[in-house]
């Protein structure tokens, strides 16, 4: 993007290349290179902090909202418009005369070079984040459409799933590479996997996600890891496996909440995040006459790592999915009827629990200070 920045301000204005667009494109290319560089020994948190500081990226809620609006405008309006223009010979002739032949040749070469780097780096990054995109989707598998709708712009159905969005981006990048950067021939509405192909993708991703989650949990707490493994084993081997698995998963969820954050800490977090007034988050324990956090409050506090941050649809979906899974497990734990549907519910609930842990630990705790994460892991291991 350095060649674009060299153009006089007047020319960039006519070409609709505003400063924020150049900063965004430069940040995108640098981020892609930094996050997939195998020789960079910095942690993901250190790399992210460096990018925010270097490019003055948004951190507050208002800044992020404005940034997102601009990014949406760029992807939905300006990029397709640029692609349509740059694909015509008349536009290429105009641009060559407008900025000069030498500048045009340098810009064309730089565009191919930068786009190649960005496309390949993003495809590597997309490959790595697909299991976590599936984890967010899996957190919602026991939620009704009405429950999902209350959470915000998460949407319903595969066309609005996080995995679908990730695969869409991968499809666009594939088209870019296959078109050899002839932007006039790029399809901005890529052919996405059909239902059977998508099912195969999910079938291949889910063991990767499950295995990584169980490995991470085992590193944090042997006791909690045994509960998760025990639920899976009971489902596959025990005659009373459904009820046993349901009981193990309920105990795992309750231990996670209880050992990670005491009630007082969750209540303080609710106050700090302006949630303390809602009945969804606080109730009165009549036997003790004190306020206590609901399971939803505990789940949200857990997935946020106890830190005060802007509300995120990913955190909301993860918390809501876990709470619904626990409610269903609690019923089956006490009233196992042997109905095959109950086994399916417990199997899905097991997926939700694993996905919740993945979203919390790998996404929700990603930007937390290392001492905060270490403290959480110590409490869970105790």
mmCIF file of C-alpha atoms in Angstrom:
data_model
loop_
_atom_site.group_PDB
_atom_site.id
_atom_site.type_symbol
_atom_site.label_atom_id
_atom_site.label_comp_id
_atom_site.label_asym_id
_atom_site.label_seq_id
_atom_site.Cartn_x
_atom_site.Cartn_y
_atom_site.Cartn_z
ATOM 1 C CA UNK A 1 0.000 0.000 0.000
ATOM 2 C CA UNK A 2 3.064 2.277 0.092
ATOM 3 C CA UNK A 3 2.674 3.027 -3.628
ATOM 4 C CA UNK A 4 -0.898 4.226 -3.037
ATOM 5 C CA UNK A 5 0.294 6.473 -0.215
ATOM 6 C CA UNK A 6 2.840 8.087 -2.568
ATOM 7 C CA UNK A 7 0.074 9.436 -4.816
ATOM 8 C CA UNK A 8 -0.689 13.153 -4.319
ATOM 9 C CA UNK A 9 -3.572 13.838 -1.956
ATOM 10 C CA UNK A 10 -5.705 15.315 -4.738
ATOM 11 C CA UNK A 11 -5.361 12.205 -6.885
ATOM 12 C CA UNK A 12 -6.154 9.921 -3.941
ATOM 13 C CA UNK A 13 -9.269 11.968 -3.176
ATOM 14 C CA UNK A 14 -10.577 11.622 -6.733
ATOM 15 C CA UNK A 15 -9.870 7.889 -6.617
ATOM 16 C CA UNK A 16 -11.731 7.642 -3.259
ATOM 17 C CA UNK A 17 -8.598 6.394 -1.519
ATOM 18 C CA UNK A 18 -9.125 8.074 1.841
ATOM 19 C CA UNK A 19 -6.471 7.944 4.564
ATOM 20 C CA UNK A 20 -8.507 5.522 6.697
ATOM 21 C CA UNK A 21 -8.732 3.102 3.762
ATOM 22 C CA UNK A 22 -4.961 3.156 3.271
ATOM 23 C CA UNK A 23 -4.447 2.590 7.012
ATOM 24 C CA UNK A 24 -6.922 -0.289 7.002
ATOM 25 C CA UNK A 25 -5.342 -1.957 3.965
ATOM 26 C CA UNK A 26 -1.858 -1.527 5.386
ATOM 27 C CA UNK A 27 -2.994 -2.949 8.752
ATOM 28 C CA UNK A 28 -4.700 -5.901 7.036
ATOM 29 C CA UNK A 29 -1.586 -6.846 5.057
ATOM 30 C CA UNK A 30 0.712 -6.397 8.060
ATOM 31 C CA UNK A 31 -1.643 -8.329 10.363
ATOM 32 C CA UNK A 32 -1.876 -11.196 7.901
ATOM 33 C CA UNK A 33 1.903 -11.415 7.704
ATOM 34 C CA UNK A 34 2.439 -11.049 11.452
ATOM 35 C CA UNK A 35 -0.123 -13.627 12.584
ATOM 36 C CA UNK A 36 1.004 -16.375 10.231
ATOM 37 C CA UNK A 37 4.745 -15.778 10.554
ATOM 38 C CA UNK A 38 6.151 -19.027 12.051
ATOM 39 C CA UNK A 39 9.373 -17.254 13.034
ATOM 40 C CA UNK A 40 7.644 -14.600 15.179
ATOM 41 C CA UNK A 41 8.099 -15.739 18.793
ATOM 42 C CA UNK A 42 5.666 -13.223 20.286
ATOM 43 C CA UNK A 43 2.386 -14.442 21.760
ATOM 44 C CA UNK A 44 -0.891 -13.695 19.962
ATOM 45 C CA UNK A 45 -1.649 -11.097 22.660
ATOM 46 C CA UNK A 46 1.693 -9.350 22.095
ATOM 47 C CA UNK A 47 1.183 -9.326 18.324
ATOM 48 C CA UNK A 48 -2.322 -7.896 18.710
ATOM 49 C CA UNK A 49 -1.116 -5.173 21.103
ATOM 50 C CA UNK A 50 1.645 -4.267 18.641
ATOM 51 C CA UNK A 51 -0.838 -3.961 15.759
ATOM 52 C CA UNK A 52 -3.230 -1.784 17.800
ATOM 53 C CA UNK A 53 -0.389 0.518 18.843
ATOM 54 C CA UNK A 54 1.271 0.637 15.420
ATOM 55 C CA UNK A 55 -1.862 1.374 13.408
ATOM 56 C CA UNK A 56 -3.884 3.183 16.091
ATOM 57 C CA UNK A 57 -6.699 0.636 15.707
ATOM 58 C CA UNK A 58 -9.979 1.154 17.632
ATOM 59 C CA UNK A 59 -10.295 -0.130 21.196
ATOM 60 C CA UNK A 60 -13.457 1.485 22.641
ATOM 61 C CA UNK A 61 -17.017 0.536 21.767
ATOM 62 C CA UNK A 62 -17.781 3.714 19.768
ATOM 63 C CA UNK A 63 -14.506 3.485 17.871
ATOM 64 C CA UNK A 64 -15.101 -0.182 17.051
ATOM 65 C CA UNK A 65 -18.656 0.592 15.860
ATOM 66 C CA UNK A 66 -17.412 3.324 13.507
ATOM 67 C CA UNK A 67 -14.589 1.091 12.316
ATOM 68 C CA UNK A 68 -17.023 -1.775 11.635
ATOM 69 C CA UNK A 69 -19.354 0.552 9.705
ATOM 70 C CA UNK A 70 -16.472 1.710 7.531
ATOM 71 C CA UNK A 71 -15.276 -1.845 7.003
ATOM 72 C CA UNK A 72 -18.783 -2.867 5.926
ATOM 73 C CA UNK A 73 -18.937 0.067 3.506
ATOM 74 C CA UNK A 74 -15.541 -0.877 2.104
ATOM 75 C CA UNK A 75 -16.385 -4.561 1.572
ATOM 76 C CA UNK A 76 -19.982 -4.142 0.359
ATOM 77 C CA UNK A 77 -19.715 -1.017 -1.784
ATOM 78 C CA UNK A 78 -16.253 0.272 -2.575
ATOM 79 C CA UNK A 79 -14.345 -2.974 -3.217
ATOM 80 C CA UNK A 80 -16.902 -4.317 -5.744
ATOM 81 C CA UNK A 81 -17.023 -0.846 -7.383
ATOM 82 C CA UNK A 82 -13.233 -0.722 -7.642
ATOM 83 C CA UNK A 83 -13.165 -4.270 -9.015
ATOM 84 C CA UNK A 84 -15.709 -3.354 -11.689
ATOM 85 C CA UNK A 85 -13.781 -0.229 -12.678
ATOM 86 C CA UNK A 86 -10.294 -1.689 -12.682
ATOM 87 C CA UNK A 87 -11.408 -4.576 -14.841
ATOM 88 C CA UNK A 88 -12.162 -2.352 -17.845
ATOM 89 C CA UNK A 89 -9.535 -1.282 -20.380
ATOM 90 C CA UNK A 90 -10.929 2.263 -20.451
ATOM 91 C CA UNK A 91 -10.387 2.645 -16.706
ATOM 92 C CA UNK A 92 -6.833 1.286 -16.944
ATOM 93 C CA UNK A 93 -6.062 3.794 -19.744
ATOM 94 C CA UNK A 94 -7.584 6.626 -17.711
ATOM 95 C CA UNK A 95 -5.649 5.678 -14.572
ATOM 96 C CA UNK A 96 -2.395 5.393 -16.511
ATOM 97 C CA UNK A 97 -2.838 8.909 -17.910
ATOM 98 C CA UNK A 98 -4.122 10.291 -14.591
ATOM 99 C CA UNK A 99 -1.250 9.195 -12.339
ATOM 100 C CA UNK A 100 1.452 8.728 -14.983
ATOM 101 C CA UNK A 101 2.837 5.626 -16.674
ATOM 102 C CA UNK A 102 5.696 5.072 -14.214
ATOM 103 C CA UNK A 103 3.468 5.401 -11.145
ATOM 104 C CA UNK A 104 0.846 3.165 -12.784
ATOM 105 C CA UNK A 105 3.365 0.381 -13.468
ATOM 106 C CA UNK A 106 4.722 0.549 -9.915
ATOM 107 C CA UNK A 107 1.194 0.519 -8.499
ATOM 108 C CA UNK A 108 0.121 -2.470 -10.624
ATOM 109 C CA UNK A 109 3.144 -4.505 -9.544
ATOM 110 C CA UNK A 110 2.673 -3.557 -5.892
ATOM 111 C CA UNK A 111 -1.026 -4.464 -6.032
ATOM 112 C CA UNK A 112 -0.295 -7.976 -7.280
ATOM 113 C CA UNK A 113 2.489 -8.438 -4.728
ATOM 114 C CA UNK A 114 0.447 -7.181 -1.753
ATOM 115 C CA UNK A 115 -2.676 -9.057 -2.778
ATOM 116 C CA UNK A 116 -0.723 -12.290 -3.140
ATOM 117 C CA UNK A 117 0.733 -11.917 0.344
ATOM 118 C CA UNK A 118 -2.626 -10.991 1.848
ATOM 119 C CA UNK A 119 -4.602 -13.730 0.112
ATOM 120 C CA UNK A 120 -2.210 -16.539 1.016
ATOM 121 C CA UNK A 121 -1.776 -15.313 4.600
ATOM 122 C CA UNK A 122 -5.508 -14.937 5.124
ATOM 123 C CA UNK A 123 -6.170 -18.408 3.763
ATOM 124 C CA UNK A 124 -3.701 -19.817 6.298
ATOM 125 C CA UNK A 125 -5.362 -17.818 9.043
ATOM 126 C CA UNK A 126 -8.844 -18.913 7.940
ATOM 127 C CA UNK A 127 -7.760 -22.539 8.036
ATOM 128 C CA UNK A 128 -6.685 -22.068 11.664
ATOM 129 C CA UNK A 129 -9.841 -20.293 12.824
ATOM 130 C CA UNK A 130 -12.401 -22.603 11.182
ATOM 131 C CA UNK A 131 -12.660 -24.879 14.264
ATOM 132 C CA UNK A 132 -13.334 -21.836 16.468
ATOM 133 C CA UNK A 133 -15.943 -20.543 14.021
ATOM 134 C CA UNK A 134 -17.625 -23.943 14.316
ATOM 135 C CA UNK A 135 -17.380 -23.659 18.121
ATOM 136 C CA UNK A 136 -19.431 -20.454 18.086
ATOM 137 C CA UNK A 137 -22.030 -22.109 15.854
ATOM 138 C CA UNK A 138 -22.101 -25.210 18.059
ATOM 139 C CA UNK A 139 -22.832 -23.130 21.144
ATOM 140 C CA UNK A 140 -26.183 -22.298 19.547
ATOM 141 C CA UNK A 141 -27.277 -25.811 18.510
ATOM 142 C CA UNK A 142 -29.702 -26.226 21.446
ATOM 143 C CA UNK A 143 -31.136 -22.708 21.216
ATOM 144 C CA UNK A 144 -34.514 -22.081 19.600
ATOM 145 C CA UNK A 145 -34.777 -19.481 16.805
ATOM 146 C CA UNK A 146 -36.565 -17.211 19.291
ATOM 147 C CA UNK A 147 -33.723 -17.524 21.811
ATOM 148 C CA UNK A 148 -31.165 -16.807 19.105
ATOM 149 C CA UNK A 149 -33.120 -13.756 17.892
ATOM 150 C CA UNK A 150 -32.979 -12.202 21.382
ATOM 151 C CA UNK A 151 -29.193 -12.290 21.369
ATOM 152 C CA UNK A 152 -28.772 -9.822 18.534
ATOM 153 C CA UNK A 153 -27.393 -10.039 15.001
ATOM 154 C CA UNK A 154 -26.263 -13.657 15.207
ATOM 155 C CA UNK A 155 -28.957 -14.768 12.797
ATOM 156 C CA UNK A 156 -30.391 -18.221 12.232
ATOM 157 C CA UNK A 157 -29.564 -20.938 9.755
ATOM 158 C CA UNK A 158 -26.333 -21.697 7.915
ATOM 159 C CA UNK A 159 -26.328 -18.493 5.856
ATOM 160 C CA UNK A 160 -25.679 -16.435 8.995
ATOM 161 C CA UNK A 161 -23.421 -18.819 10.888
ATOM 162 C CA UNK A 162 -19.889 -17.803 11.770
ATOM 163 C CA UNK A 163 -18.474 -20.820 9.933
ATOM 164 C CA UNK A 164 -20.466 -19.840 6.850
ATOM 165 C CA UNK A 165 -18.961 -16.332 6.941
ATOM 166 C CA UNK A 166 -15.457 -17.763 7.280
ATOM 167 C CA UNK A 167 -16.032 -20.140 4.364
ATOM 168 C CA UNK A 168 -17.432 -17.257 2.312
ATOM 169 C CA UNK A 169 -14.238 -15.271 2.832
ATOM 170 C CA UNK A 170 -12.188 -18.332 1.933
ATOM 171 C CA UNK A 171 -14.237 -18.678 -1.257
ATOM 172 C CA UNK A 172 -13.568 -15.061 -2.246
ATOM 173 C CA UNK A 173 -9.837 -15.489 -1.628
ATOM 174 C CA UNK A 174 -9.842 -18.698 -3.665
ATOM 175 C CA UNK A 175 -11.453 -16.812 -6.542
ATOM 176 C CA UNK A 176 -8.841 -14.057 -6.245
ATOM 177 C CA UNK A 177 -5.994 -16.541 -6.523
ATOM 178 C CA UNK A 178 -7.597 -18.621 -9.287
ATOM 179 C CA UNK A 179 -8.331 -15.462 -11.318
ATOM 180 C CA UNK A 180 -4.635 -14.510 -11.037
ATOM 181 C CA UNK A 181 -5.756 -11.138 -9.684
ATOM 182 C CA UNK A 182 -7.856 -10.264 -12.712
ATOM 183 C CA UNK A 183 -10.419 -8.460 -10.572
ATOM 184 C CA UNK A 184 -12.914 -8.125 -13.395
ATOM 185 C CA UNK A 185 -13.389 -11.914 -13.379
ATOM 186 C CA UNK A 186 -13.693 -12.358 -9.625
ATOM 187 C CA UNK A 187 -17.051 -13.576 -8.310
ATOM 188 C CA UNK A 188 -17.905 -11.704 -5.131
ATOM 189 C CA UNK A 189 -20.691 -14.205 -4.527
ATOM 190 C CA UNK A 190 -18.578 -17.380 -4.336
ATOM 191 C CA UNK A 191 -19.925 -20.878 -4.726
ATOM 192 C CA UNK A 192 -20.162 -22.148 -1.168
ATOM 193 C CA UNK A 193 -20.211 -25.807 -0.108
ATOM 194 C CA UNK A 194 -23.541 -27.567 -0.514
ATOM 195 C CA UNK A 195 -25.306 -29.109 2.459
ATOM 196 C CA UNK A 196 -23.516 -32.460 2.086
ATOM 197 C CA UNK A 197 -20.116 -30.813 1.602
ATOM 198 C CA UNK A 198 -20.731 -28.511 4.563
ATOM 199 C CA UNK A 199 -21.650 -31.542 6.662
ATOM 200 C CA UNK A 200 -18.358 -33.184 5.686
ATOM 201 C CA UNK A 201 -16.432 -30.018 6.600
ATOM 202 C CA UNK A 202 -18.123 -29.919 10.013
ATOM 203 C CA UNK A 203 -17.521 -33.645 10.514
ATOM 204 C CA UNK A 204 -13.799 -33.107 9.877
ATOM 205 C CA UNK A 205 -13.540 -29.962 12.024
ATOM 206 C CA UNK A 206 -15.408 -31.168 15.107
ATOM 207 C CA UNK A 207 -12.830 -33.816 16.190
ATOM 208 C CA UNK A 208 -10.096 -31.169 15.860
ATOM 209 C CA UNK A 209 -12.111 -28.801 18.038
ATOM 210 C CA UNK A 210 -13.019 -31.476 20.590
ATOM 211 C CA UNK A 211 -9.492 -32.806 20.824
ATOM 212 C CA UNK A 212 -7.967 -29.352 21.295
ATOM 213 C CA UNK A 213 -10.541 -28.445 23.966
ATOM 214 C CA UNK A 214 -9.996 -31.641 25.955
ATOM 215 C CA UNK A 215 -6.225 -31.196 25.759
ATOM 216 C CA UNK A 216 -6.501 -27.609 27.025
ATOM 217 C CA UNK A 217 -8.849 -28.596 29.846
ATOM 218 C CA UNK A 218 -6.538 -31.448 30.873
ATOM 219 C CA UNK A 219 -3.680 -28.963 31.142
ATOM 220 C CA UNK A 220 -5.783 -26.733 33.415
ATOM 221 C CA UNK A 221 -7.537 -29.227 35.678
ATOM 222 C CA UNK A 222 -7.275 -33.022 35.805
ATOM 223 C CA UNK A 223 -10.486 -33.204 37.854
ATOM 224 C CA UNK A 224 -12.554 -31.201 35.365
ATOM 225 C CA UNK A 225 -10.987 -33.091 32.477
ATOM 226 C CA UNK A 226 -12.091 -36.400 34.022
ATOM 227 C CA UNK A 227 -15.667 -35.116 34.274
ATOM 228 C CA UNK A 228 -15.713 -34.299 30.568
ATOM 229 C CA UNK A 229 -14.096 -37.591 29.571
ATOM 230 C CA UNK A 230 -16.387 -39.487 31.940
ATOM 231 C CA UNK A 231 -19.481 -38.041 30.308
ATOM 232 C CA UNK A 232 -18.299 -39.164 26.885
ATOM 233 C CA UNK A 233 -17.338 -42.632 28.145
ATOM 234 C CA UNK A 234 -20.658 -43.105 29.947
ATOM 235 C CA UNK A 235 -22.609 -42.275 26.799
ATOM 236 C CA UNK A 236 -20.708 -44.888 24.814
ATOM 237 C CA UNK A 237 -20.362 -47.735 27.315
ATOM 238 C CA UNK A 238 -22.817 -47.578 30.203
ATOM 239 C CA UNK A 239 -26.369 -48.961 30.249
ATOM 240 C CA UNK A 240 -27.335 -45.937 32.334
ATOM 241 C CA UNK A 241 -25.030 -43.733 30.274
ATOM 242 C CA UNK A 242 -27.455 -40.936 29.422
ATOM 243 C CA UNK A 243 -28.255 -40.053 33.026
ATOM 244 C CA UNK A 244 -24.626 -40.528 34.104
ATOM 245 C CA UNK A 245 -23.347 -38.295 31.313
ATOM 246 C CA UNK A 246 -25.948 -35.650 32.112
ATOM 247 C CA UNK A 247 -24.930 -35.707 35.776
ATOM 248 C CA UNK A 248 -21.212 -35.435 34.950
ATOM 249 C CA UNK A 249 -21.769 -32.509 32.606
ATOM 250 C CA UNK A 250 -23.947 -30.611 35.119
ATOM 251 C CA UNK A 251 -21.280 -31.120 37.785
ATOM 252 C CA UNK A 252 -18.579 -29.973 35.365
ATOM 253 C CA UNK A 253 -20.473 -26.772 34.520
ATOM 254 C CA UNK A 254 -21.191 -25.981 38.171
ATOM 255 C CA UNK A 255 -17.567 -26.626 39.189
ATOM 256 C CA UNK A 256 -16.329 -24.383 36.381
ATOM 257 C CA UNK A 257 -18.469 -21.506 37.614
ATOM 258 C CA UNK A 258 -17.928 -22.066 41.320
ATOM 259 C CA UNK A 259 -14.154 -22.431 41.190
ATOM 260 C CA UNK A 260 -13.449 -19.729 38.610
ATOM 261 C CA UNK A 261 -15.398 -16.880 40.212
ATOM 262 C CA UNK A 262 -17.053 -16.674 43.667
ATOM 263 C CA UNK A 263 -20.557 -15.185 43.724
ATOM 264 C CA UNK A 264 -19.303 -11.869 45.137
ATOM 265 C CA UNK A 265 -16.907 -11.482 42.237
ATOM 266 C CA UNK A 266 -19.626 -12.255 39.686
ATOM 267 C CA UNK A 267 -21.973 -9.720 41.338
ATOM 268 C CA UNK A 268 -19.217 -7.100 41.258
ATOM 269 C CA UNK A 269 -18.654 -7.871 37.573
ATOM 270 C CA UNK A 270 -22.379 -7.450 36.899
ATOM 271 C CA UNK A 271 -22.294 -4.026 38.575
ATOM 272 C CA UNK A 272 -19.277 -2.975 36.551
ATOM 273 C CA UNK A 273 -20.938 -4.044 33.290
ATOM 274 C CA UNK A 274 -24.365 -2.476 34.051
ATOM 275 C CA UNK A 275 -26.126 -5.835 34.238
ATOM 276 C CA UNK A 276 -26.898 -6.008 37.955
ATOM 277 C CA UNK A 277 -30.476 -4.743 37.648
ATOM 278 C CA UNK A 278 -31.727 -7.495 35.348
ATOM 279 C CA UNK A 279 -33.604 -10.536 36.616
ATOM 280 C CA UNK A 280 -31.750 -12.547 33.979
ATOM 281 C CA UNK A 281 -28.569 -11.955 35.955
ATOM 282 C CA UNK A 282 -29.459 -11.707 39.663
ATOM 283 C CA UNK A 283 -31.988 -13.442 41.925
ATOM 284 C CA UNK A 284 -32.713 -13.505 45.669
ATOM 285 C CA UNK A 285 -31.777 -16.696 47.510
ATOM 286 C CA UNK A 286 -34.785 -16.810 49.853
ATOM 287 C CA UNK A 287 -33.198 -19.386 52.159
ATOM 288 C CA UNK A 288 -30.311 -17.010 52.910
ATOM 289 C CA UNK A 289 -31.886 -13.670 52.026
ATOM 290 C CA UNK A 290 -28.997 -12.652 49.748
ATOM 291 C CA UNK A 291 -28.542 -11.762 46.097
ATOM 292 C CA UNK A 292 -26.927 -14.400 43.927
ATOM 293 C CA UNK A 293 -25.907 -14.475 40.257
ATOM 294 C CA UNK A 294 -27.897 -16.591 37.816
ATOM 295 C CA UNK A 295 -26.252 -19.265 35.681
ATOM 296 C CA UNK A 296 -26.335 -16.862 32.734
ATOM 297 C CA UNK A 297 -24.440 -14.258 34.768
ATOM 298 C CA UNK A 298 -21.869 -16.860 35.806
ATOM 299 C CA UNK A 299 -21.466 -18.058 32.217
ATOM 300 C CA UNK A 300 -20.964 -14.522 30.891
ATOM 301 C CA UNK A 301 -18.484 -13.659 33.623
ATOM 302 C CA UNK A 302 -16.575 -16.863 32.868
ATOM 303 C CA UNK A 303 -16.402 -16.369 29.111
ATOM 304 C CA UNK A 304 -15.267 -12.743 29.620
ATOM 305 C CA UNK A 305 -12.644 -13.904 32.102
ATOM 306 C CA UNK A 306 -14.111 -11.566 34.717
ATOM 307 C CA UNK A 307 -12.958 -8.527 32.737
ATOM 308 C CA UNK A 308 -15.119 -5.498 31.960
ATOM 309 C CA UNK A 309 -15.402 -5.294 28.172
ATOM 310 C CA UNK A 310 -17.827 -4.361 25.422
ATOM 311 C CA UNK A 311 -20.678 -6.777 24.887
ATOM 312 C CA UNK A 312 -19.925 -9.328 22.186
ATOM 313 C CA UNK A 313 -22.383 -11.505 20.314
ATOM 314 C CA UNK A 314 -19.891 -14.397 20.460
ATOM 315 C CA UNK A 315 -19.779 -14.229 24.264
ATOM 316 C CA UNK A 316 -23.565 -13.889 24.465
ATOM 317 C CA UNK A 317 -24.183 -16.927 22.258
ATOM 318 C CA UNK A 318 -21.670 -19.052 24.166
ATOM 319 C CA UNK A 319 -23.189 -18.162 27.541
ATOM 320 C CA UNK A 320 -26.792 -18.617 26.406
ATOM 321 C CA UNK A 321 -26.011 -21.954 24.780
ATOM 322 C CA UNK A 322 -24.348 -23.318 27.903
ATOM 323 C CA UNK A 323 -27.207 -22.235 30.168
ATOM 324 C CA UNK A 324 -29.807 -23.927 27.956
ATOM 325 C CA UNK A 325 -27.640 -27.043 27.746
ATOM 326 C CA UNK A 326 -27.408 -27.192 31.562
ATOM 327 C CA UNK A 327 -31.184 -26.802 31.927
ATOM 328 C CA UNK A 328 -31.804 -29.720 29.576
ATOM 329 C CA UNK A 329 -29.125 -31.844 31.243
ATOM 330 C CA UNK A 330 -30.561 -31.166 34.690
ATOM 331 C CA UNK A 331 -33.966 -32.482 33.603
ATOM 332 C CA UNK A 332 -32.500 -35.641 32.062
ATOM 333 C CA UNK A 333 -30.238 -36.205 35.067
ATOM 334 C CA UNK A 334 -33.283 -36.521 37.322
ATOM 335 C CA UNK A 335 -35.753 -38.070 34.855
ATOM 336 C CA UNK A 336 -33.979 -40.328 32.370
ATOM 337 C CA UNK A 337 -36.765 -42.162 30.532
ATOM 338 C CA UNK A 338 -34.615 -44.041 28.026
ATOM 339 C CA UNK A 339 -36.033 -42.007 25.156
ATOM 340 C CA UNK A 340 -33.547 -41.927 22.233
ATOM 341 C CA UNK A 341 -34.185 -38.192 21.973
ATOM 342 C CA UNK A 342 -32.630 -37.760 25.420
ATOM 343 C CA UNK A 343 -29.407 -39.377 24.228
ATOM 344 C CA UNK A 344 -29.312 -36.967 21.292
ATOM 345 C CA UNK A 345 -29.850 -33.996 23.632
ATOM 346 C CA UNK A 346 -26.993 -35.121 25.913
ATOM 347 C CA UNK A 347 -24.706 -35.680 22.925
ATOM 348 C CA UNK A 348 -25.496 -32.179 21.695
ATOM 349 C CA UNK A 349 -25.044 -30.766 25.184
ATOM 350 C CA UNK A 350 -21.596 -32.376 25.343
ATOM 351 C CA UNK A 351 -20.753 -30.568 22.102
ATOM 352 C CA UNK A 352 -22.039 -27.286 23.583
ATOM 353 C CA UNK A 353 -19.901 -27.696 26.722
ATOM 354 C CA UNK A 354 -16.757 -28.366 24.680
ATOM 355 C CA UNK A 355 -17.534 -25.476 22.342
ATOM 356 C CA UNK A 356 -18.218 -23.110 25.258
ATOM 357 C CA UNK A 357 -14.826 -23.959 26.747
ATOM 358 C CA UNK A 358 -13.177 -23.384 23.382
ATOM 359 C CA UNK A 359 -14.860 -20.006 22.879
ATOM 360 C CA UNK A 360 -14.089 -18.918 26.456
ATOM 361 C CA UNK A 361 -10.472 -20.033 26.692
ATOM 362 C CA UNK A 362 -9.332 -19.557 23.095
ATOM 363 C CA UNK A 363 -11.391 -16.479 22.169
ATOM 364 C CA UNK A 364 -12.856 -14.871 25.290
ATOM 365 C CA UNK A 365 -9.587 -14.963 27.236
ATOM 366 C CA UNK A 366 -7.371 -14.132 24.252
ATOM 367 C CA UNK A 367 -6.867 -10.448 25.054
ATOM 368 C CA UNK A 368 -6.660 -10.819 28.835
ATOM 369 C CA UNK A 369 -3.452 -10.006 30.714
ATOM 370 C CA UNK A 370 -1.355 -13.134 31.266
ATOM 371 C CA UNK A 371 -1.575 -12.765 35.057
ATOM 372 C CA UNK A 372 -5.386 -12.815 34.842
ATOM 373 C CA UNK A 373 -5.407 -16.004 32.774
ATOM 374 C CA UNK A 374 -2.829 -17.609 35.058
ATOM 375 C CA UNK A 375 -4.988 -16.771 38.066
ATOM 376 C CA UNK A 376 -8.047 -18.300 36.432
ATOM 377 C CA UNK A 377 -6.193 -21.488 35.579
ATOM 378 C CA UNK A 378 -4.824 -21.752 39.123
ATOM 379 C CA UNK A 379 -8.318 -21.473 40.628
ATOM 380 C CA UNK A 380 -9.685 -24.094 38.244
ATOM 381 C CA UNK A 381 -6.751 -26.423 38.988
ATOM 382 C CA UNK A 382 -7.084 -26.094 42.795
#
